[in-house]
CSV table of C-alpha atoms in Angstrom, one decimal:
chain,number,residue,atom,x,y,z
A,1,MET,CA,-4.0,-36.3,17.3
A,2,ALA,CA,-0.8,-37.0,15.6
A,3,GLY,CA,0.1,-40.6,14.9
A,4,LYS,CA,3.0,-42.5,13.4
A,5,GLY,CA,5.6,-39.8,14.5
A,6,VAL,CA,3.6,-37.4,12.6
A,7,LEU,CA,4.0,-33.8,14.1
A,8,ILE,CA,0.6,-32.1,13.8
A,9,MET,CA,0.6,-28.1,14.5
A,10,ASP,CA,-2.5,-26.3,15.9
A,11,ILE,CA,-3.6,-23.9,13.2
A,12,LEU,CA,-5.9,-20.8,14.3
A,13,LYS,CA,-7.7,-18.9,11.2
A,14,VAL,CA,-8.0,-15.4,11.7
A,15,SER,CA,-10.8,-13.5,10.0
A,16,ALA,CA,-10.7,-9.6,9.1
A,17,ARG,CA,-13.5,-9.8,11.7
A,18,SER,CA,-12.0,-11.5,14.5
A,19,ALA,CA,-11.0,-9.7,17.8
A,20,PRO,CA,-7.2,-9.4,18.1
A,21,ASN,CA,-7.7,-9.3,21.9
A,22,SER,CA,-9.2,-13.2,21.5
A,23,VAL,CA,-6.7,-14.5,19.3
A,24,ALA,CA,-3.9,-13.3,21.5
A,25,GLY,CA,-5.8,-15.1,24.2
A,26,ALA,CA,-6.0,-18.6,21.7
A,27,ILE,CA,-2.3,-18.1,21.2
A,28,ALA,CA,-1.4,-17.9,24.4
A,29,GLY,CA,-3.2,-20.6,25.2
A,30,VAL,CA,-1.8,-22.8,22.5
A,31,ILE,CA,2.0,-21.6,23.5
A,32,ARG,CA,1.6,-22.6,26.8
A,33,GLU,CA,0.2,-26.3,26.4
A,34,LYS,CA,1.8,-26.9,23.4
A,35,GLY,CA,5.1,-24.5,22.7
A,36,GLU,CA,4.0,-23.6,19.0
A,37,VAL,CA,1.1,-22.5,17.3
A,38,GLU,CA,0.4,-21.6,13.8
A,39,VAL,CA,-1.8,-18.2,12.7
A,40,GLN,CA,-3.4,-18.6,9.4
A,41,ALA,CA,-5.0,-15.6,7.6
A,42,VAL,CA,-6.4,-15.0,3.7
A,43,GLY,CA,-6.8,-11.4,2.8
A,44,ALA,CA,-5.2,-7.8,4.3
A,45,GLY,CA,-7.6,-7.2,6.7
A,46,ALA,CA,-7.3,-10.8,7.9
A,47,ALA,CA,-3.2,-10.7,8.2
A,48,ASN,CA,-3.5,-7.0,10.2
A,49,GLN,CA,-5.6,-8.9,12.7
A,50,ALA,CA,-3.4,-11.7,12.9
A,51,ILE,CA,-0.3,-9.3,13.5
A,52,LYS,CA,-1.8,-7.4,16.0
A,53,ALA,CA,-3.1,-10.7,18.1
A,54,ILE,CA,0.7,-11.8,18.3
A,55,ALA,CA,1.5,-8.5,19.3
A,56,ILE,CA,-0.8,-8.4,22.1
A,57,ALA,CA,-0.1,-12.2,22.8
A,58,ARG,CA,3.9,-11.3,23.3
A,59,GLY,CA,2.2,-9.2,26.4
A,60,TYR,CA,0.3,-12.0,27.8
A,61,LEU,CA,3.4,-14.4,27.6
A,62,ALA,CA,5.7,-11.8,28.7
A,63,PRO,CA,5.6,-12.2,32.7
A,64,ALA,CA,5.9,-15.8,32.1
A,65,GLY,CA,9.1,-15.6,30.7
A,66,LEU,CA,8.1,-16.4,27.2
A,67,ASP,CA,9.2,-14.6,24.2
A,68,ILE,CA,7.3,-14.9,21.1
A,69,ILE,CA,8.4,-14.6,18.0
A,70,CYS,CA,6.9,-15.3,14.4
A,71,ILE,CA,7.9,-16.9,11.2
A,72,PRO,CA,5.9,-15.8,7.9
A,73,ALA,CA,5.2,-17.7,5.1
A,74,PHE,CA,2.9,-18.4,2.6
A,75,GLY,CA,0.6,-21.3,2.0
A,76,ASN,CA,-2.6,-22.5,-0.1
A,77,VAL,CA,-6.1,-22.8,1.0
A,78,GLU,CA,-9.2,-23.5,-0.5
A,79,ILE,CA,-12.4,-21.3,0.2
A,80,ASP,CA,-15.5,-22.0,-1.7
A,81,MET,CA,-13.9,-24.5,-4.5
A,82,VAL,CA,-11.3,-21.6,-4.7
A,83,GLU,CA,-7.5,-21.9,-4.1
A,84,ARG,CA,-6.3,-18.8,-2.8
A,85,THR,CA,-3.2,-17.5,-0.9
A,86,ALA,CA,-3.1,-18.0,3.0
A,87,ILE,CA,-0.2,-16.3,5.0
A,88,ARG,CA,0.5,-18.4,7.7
A,89,LEU,CA,2.7,-16.8,10.8
A,90,ILE,CA,4.6,-19.9,12.8
A,91,VAL,CA,4.6,-18.3,16.4
A,92,GLN,CA,7.4,-19.8,19.1
A,93,PRO,CA,9.1,-19.0,22.1
A,94,ARG,CA,12.3,-17.5,21.1
B,1,MET,CA,23.6,8.7,12.7
B,2,ALA,CA,24.2,6.6,16.3
B,3,GLY,CA,25.8,9.3,18.6
B,4,LYS,CA,26.7,8.9,22.4
B,5,GLY,CA,26.1,5.3,22.5
B,6,VAL,CA,22.4,5.5,20.9
B,7,LEU,CA,21.6,2.2,18.7
B,8,ILE,CA,19.4,3.3,15.7
B,9,MET,CA,17.4,1.0,13.6
B,10,ASP,CA,16.8,1.4,10.4
B,11,ILE,CA,13.3,1.7,9.6
B,12,LEU,CA,11.1,0.7,6.4
B,13,LYS,CA,8.0,2.3,6.0
B,14,VAL,CA,5.8,-0.1,4.2
B,15,SER,CA,2.2,1.5,2.5
B,16,ALA,CA,-0.4,-0.5,1.1
B,17,ARG,CA,0.7,0.0,-2.3
B,18,SER,CA,4.5,-1.2,-1.7
B,19,ALA,CA,5.6,-4.1,-3.9
B,20,PRO,CA,6.4,-6.7,-1.5
B,21,ASN,CA,9.6,-8.0,-3.8
B,22,SER,CA,10.9,-4.5,-3.3
B,23,VAL,CA,10.3,-4.5,0.3
B,24,ALA,CA,11.8,-7.9,0.3
B,25,GLY,CA,15.0,-6.6,-1.4
B,26,ALA,CA,15.4,-3.9,1.0
B,27,ILE,CA,14.9,-6.1,4.4
B,28,ALA,CA,17.5,-8.0,3.0
B,29,GLY,CA,19.8,-5.6,2.3
B,30,VAL,CA,19.4,-4.2,5.7
B,31,ILE,CA,20.0,-7.3,7.4
B,32,ARG,CA,22.9,-8.4,5.7
B,33,GLU,CA,24.7,-4.6,6.3
B,34,LYS,CA,23.5,-4.0,9.6
B,35,GLY,CA,22.1,-7.3,11.4
B,36,GLU,CA,18.4,-6.0,12.2
B,37,VAL,CA,15.6,-3.8,10.6
B,38,GLU,CA,12.5,-2.3,11.5
B,39,VAL,CA,9.4,-2.6,9.1
B,40,GLN,CA,6.5,0.0,9.7
B,41,ALA,CA,3.0,0.0,8.5
B,42,VAL,CA,-0.2,1.9,9.5
B,43,GLY,CA,-3.1,0.0,8.4
B,44,ALA,CA,-4.2,-3.4,7.4
B,45,GLY,CA,-2.9,-2.8,3.6
B,46,ALA,CA,0.1,-2.1,4.9
B,47,ALA,CA,0.5,-4.4,7.3
B,48,ASN,CA,-0.1,-7.3,5.0
B,49,GLN,CA,2.5,-5.6,2.3
B,50,ALA,CA,4.8,-5.6,5.2
B,51,ILE,CA,4.3,-9.4,6.4
B,52,LYS,CA,4.7,-10.4,2.9
B,53,ALA,CA,7.5,-9.0,2.2
B,54,ILE,CA,9.1,-10.1,5.4
B,55,ALA,CA,8.3,-13.9,4.1
B,56,ILE,CA,9.9,-13.2,0.6
B,57,ALA,CA,12.7,-11.9,2.5
B,58,ARG,CA,13.4,-15.2,4.3
B,59,GLY,CA,13.7,-16.8,0.9
B,60,TYR,CA,16.2,-14.1,-0.3
B,61,LEU,CA,18.4,-14.5,3.2
B,62,ALA,CA,18.4,-18.3,3.7
B,63,PRO,CA,21.0,-19.7,1.0
B,64,ALA,CA,23.3,-17.2,3.4
B,65,GLY,CA,22.2,-19.3,6.3
B,66,LEU,CA,20.1,-16.5,7.7
B,67,ASP,CA,16.8,-17.5,9.2
B,68,ILE,CA,14.9,-14.3,10.0
B,69,ILE,CA,12.0,-14.0,12.4
B,70,CYS,CA,9.6,-11.0,13.1
B,71,ILE,CA,8.7,-9.8,16.4
B,72,PRO,CA,5.3,-7.5,16.2
B,73,ALA,CA,4.6,-4.5,18.5
B,74,PHE,CA,2.6,-1.5,18.4
B,75,GLY,CA,3.9,2.0,17.8
B,76,ASN,CA,2.5,5.5,17.6
B,77,VAL,CA,3.4,7.8,13.9
B,78,GLU,CA,1.7,11.1,13.3
B,79,ILE,CA,0.6,11.1,9.9
B,80,ASP,CA,-0.6,14.8,8.7
B,81,MET,CA,-0.7,16.1,12.2
B,82,VAL,CA,-2.9,12.8,13.7
B,83,GLU,CA,-1.5,10.3,15.8
B,84,ARG,CA,-2.2,6.7,14.0
B,85,THR,CA,-1.0,3.4,15.6
B,86,ALA,CA,1.9,1.7,13.4
B,87,ILE,CA,2.5,-2.1,13.4
B,88,ARG,CA,6.1,-2.6,14.3
B,89,LEU,CA,7.8,-5.5,12.8
B,90,ILE,CA,11.6,-6.1,14.0
B,91,VAL,CA,13.3,-8.6,12.0
B,92,GLN,CA,16.5,-10.2,13.2
B,93,PRO,CA,18.4,-13.4,12.4
B,94,ARG,CA,17.1,-16.0,14.8
């Protein structure tokens, strides 16, 4: 996907209805493959599922010696033509 | 507070009504003084405010060269005699 030296990070979009265990599996998969992933959430319910998923993913990756941490940041996403503030959680091994 | 070699971490309890900017100021203060803080949230609204507060605190601490990260984990807290699952966010400089 990346070209001309541009680094593109995989983004997992989480909603309030996302199952934390499934998102955790996806986080663990991308971390193993790419070493880093961004988890994006819009709204309190989504942010809650995202943070739970990262806590669960820590357990999936710990046996492989991967101690993941997250860096929270804000971002903007457009949903149905409306600009909304997203929580971006950048997940990396420590 | 700590005795006999026991290390006690400061805990900030965040609710859905907490103002992220105020919590961010508290996080930055404890990080500067103690180097580490745990932010505890019960419920989606509280977890959302907690994560926003950490994102804001990153901006407060960055000029001092402190790049904070967070480690999400689960915990149990008793509220009105009922056991509830809390999200614990351990905040540390990278």
